[in-house]
């Protein structure tokens, strides 16, 4: 098996498992930078180039907020089953970054 085939298989596995290159490499004991190198060399897409873009809304199920989103608790239930409870709605930019992190490596 060639080096390109070897690394291509690892990259395909990380993508199929829905984990970041970093998380996959750490879990499998592979050099992180080598896996990134081969992803670039093979021209494979990163999560950012396959549709996960900054400043885009993603669907969330908003649980009952007591009729007033500025007072009372709000619960966000994510597709992965995680439930986030807030006393007040968080900053939209912070929430977007948090959701990006959840999608890219905290599965």
mmCIF file of C-alpha atoms in Angstrom:
data_model
loop_
_atom_site.group_PDB
_atom_site.id
_atom_site.type_symbol
_atom_site.label_atom_id
_atom_site.label_comp_id
_atom_site.label_asym_id
_atom_site.label_seq_id
_atom_site.Cartn_x
_atom_site.Cartn_y
_atom_site.Cartn_z
ATOM 1 C CA UNK A 1 0.000 0.000 0.000
ATOM 2 C CA UNK A 2 1.353 3.424 -0.914
ATOM 3 C CA UNK A 3 1.679 6.250 1.596
ATOM 4 C CA UNK A 4 -1.085 8.140 -0.185
ATOM 5 C CA UNK A 5 -3.423 5.143 0.162
ATOM 6 C CA UNK A 6 -2.537 4.699 3.833
ATOM 7 C CA UNK A 7 -3.267 8.312 4.749
ATOM 8 C CA UNK A 8 -6.282 8.509 2.460
ATOM 9 C CA UNK A 9 -7.859 5.609 4.350
ATOM 10 C CA UNK A 10 -7.264 7.305 7.688
ATOM 11 C CA UNK A 11 -8.774 10.537 6.399
ATOM 12 C CA UNK A 12 -11.800 8.682 5.048
ATOM 13 C CA UNK A 13 -12.295 6.990 8.427
ATOM 14 C CA UNK A 14 -12.132 10.288 10.317
ATOM 15 C CA UNK A 15 -14.678 11.840 7.971
ATOM 16 C CA UNK A 16 -16.982 8.801 8.102
ATOM 17 C CA UNK A 17 -16.873 8.857 11.909
ATOM 18 C CA UNK A 18 -17.691 12.570 11.948
ATOM 19 C CA UNK A 19 -14.705 13.523 14.075
ATOM 20 C CA UNK A 20 -12.133 16.216 13.440
ATOM 21 C CA UNK A 21 -8.766 15.341 11.956
ATOM 22 C CA UNK A 22 -7.168 16.421 15.229
ATOM 23 C CA UNK A 23 -9.406 14.209 17.388
ATOM 24 C CA UNK A 24 -8.993 11.220 15.070
ATOM 25 C CA UNK A 25 -5.205 11.544 14.961
ATOM 26 C CA UNK A 26 -4.946 11.825 18.753
ATOM 27 C CA UNK A 27 -7.223 8.831 19.294
ATOM 28 C CA UNK A 28 -5.362 6.669 16.770
ATOM 29 C CA UNK A 29 -1.895 7.770 17.906
ATOM 30 C CA UNK A 30 -1.068 9.380 14.562
ATOM 31 C CA UNK A 31 0.971 12.548 14.061
ATOM 32 C CA UNK A 32 -1.616 15.327 13.799
ATOM 33 C CA UNK A 33 0.382 17.517 11.439
ATOM 34 C CA UNK A 34 1.084 14.569 9.136
ATOM 35 C CA UNK A 35 -2.620 13.859 8.799
ATOM 36 C CA UNK A 36 -3.291 17.536 8.025
ATOM 37 C CA UNK A 37 -0.429 17.469 5.500
ATOM 38 C CA UNK A 38 -1.925 14.501 3.674
ATOM 39 C CA UNK A 39 -5.385 16.035 3.713
ATOM 40 C CA UNK A 40 -3.932 19.095 1.941
ATOM 41 C CA UNK A 41 -1.779 17.020 -0.397
ATOM 42 C CA UNK A 42 -4.652 14.766 -1.423
ATOM 43 C CA UNK A 43 -6.932 17.772 -1.915
ATOM 44 C CA UNK A 44 -9.555 16.526 0.509
ATOM 45 C CA UNK A 45 -12.121 18.914 1.892
ATOM 46 C CA UNK A 46 -12.006 20.218 5.411
ATOM 47 C CA UNK A 47 -15.236 20.590 7.377
ATOM 48 C CA UNK A 48 -15.263 24.312 6.537
ATOM 49 C CA UNK A 49 -15.226 23.674 2.778
ATOM 50 C CA UNK A 50 -17.987 21.050 2.777
ATOM 51 C CA UNK A 51 -20.755 23.288 3.997
ATOM 52 C CA UNK A 52 -19.975 24.259 7.568
ATOM 53 C CA UNK A 53 -19.498 27.983 7.266
ATOM 54 C CA UNK A 54 -19.175 30.778 9.765
ATOM 55 C CA UNK A 55 -22.091 33.149 10.272
ATOM 56 C CA UNK A 56 -24.703 30.649 9.128
ATOM 57 C CA UNK A 57 -27.696 29.580 11.159
ATOM 58 C CA UNK A 58 -28.228 25.923 11.900
ATOM 59 C CA UNK A 59 -31.553 24.405 12.913
ATOM 60 C CA UNK A 60 -32.176 24.190 16.651
ATOM 61 C CA UNK A 61 -35.225 23.091 18.535
ATOM 62 C CA UNK A 62 -36.137 25.817 21.001
ATOM 63 C CA UNK A 63 -37.828 24.362 24.044
ATOM 64 C CA UNK A 64 -40.529 26.318 25.877
ATOM 65 C CA UNK A 65 -39.119 29.562 27.270
ATOM 66 C CA UNK A 66 -42.011 30.616 29.474
ATOM 67 C CA UNK A 67 -43.365 33.003 26.846
ATOM 68 C CA UNK A 68 -40.612 35.559 27.441
ATOM 69 C CA UNK A 69 -37.193 34.904 25.960
ATOM 70 C CA UNK A 70 -35.593 37.629 28.084
ATOM 71 C CA UNK A 71 -36.728 36.203 31.413
ATOM 72 C CA UNK A 72 -36.971 32.641 32.653
ATOM 73 C CA UNK A 73 -34.984 29.648 31.525
ATOM 74 C CA UNK A 74 -34.437 28.710 27.896
ATOM 75 C CA UNK A 75 -33.424 25.245 26.785
ATOM 76 C CA UNK A 76 -31.783 24.430 23.476
ATOM 77 C CA UNK A 77 -31.929 20.784 22.479
ATOM 78 C CA UNK A 78 -29.328 19.826 19.875
ATOM 79 C CA UNK A 79 -29.656 17.040 17.304
ATOM 80 C CA UNK A 80 -27.038 14.986 19.169
ATOM 81 C CA UNK A 81 -29.326 14.975 22.213
ATOM 82 C CA UNK A 82 -27.372 17.515 24.260
ATOM 83 C CA UNK A 83 -29.542 19.942 26.190
ATOM 84 C CA UNK A 84 -28.301 23.450 26.988
ATOM 85 C CA UNK A 85 -30.121 25.422 29.671
ATOM 86 C CA UNK A 86 -29.665 29.188 29.994
ATOM 87 C CA UNK A 87 -31.062 31.716 32.451
ATOM 88 C CA UNK A 88 -30.882 34.252 29.614
ATOM 89 C CA UNK A 89 -30.091 33.789 25.953
ATOM 90 C CA UNK A 90 -26.325 33.804 25.358
ATOM 91 C CA UNK A 91 -24.537 36.081 22.925
ATOM 92 C CA UNK A 92 -25.243 34.865 19.380
ATOM 93 C CA UNK A 93 -21.544 34.871 18.411
ATOM 94 C CA UNK A 94 -20.603 32.788 21.463
ATOM 95 C CA UNK A 95 -23.421 30.340 20.757
ATOM 96 C CA UNK A 96 -22.342 29.977 17.116
ATOM 97 C CA UNK A 97 -18.754 29.223 18.184
ATOM 98 C CA UNK A 98 -19.955 26.722 20.778
ATOM 99 C CA UNK A 99 -22.149 24.919 18.263
ATOM 100 C CA UNK A 100 -19.263 24.813 15.772
ATOM 101 C CA UNK A 101 -17.073 23.181 18.431
ATOM 102 C CA UNK A 102 -19.811 20.655 19.217
ATOM 103 C CA UNK A 103 -20.113 19.758 15.563
ATOM 104 C CA UNK A 104 -16.384 19.441 14.914
ATOM 105 C CA UNK A 105 -14.988 17.461 17.762
ATOM 106 C CA UNK A 106 -17.042 16.959 20.850
ATOM 107 C CA UNK A 107 -19.202 14.106 19.636
#
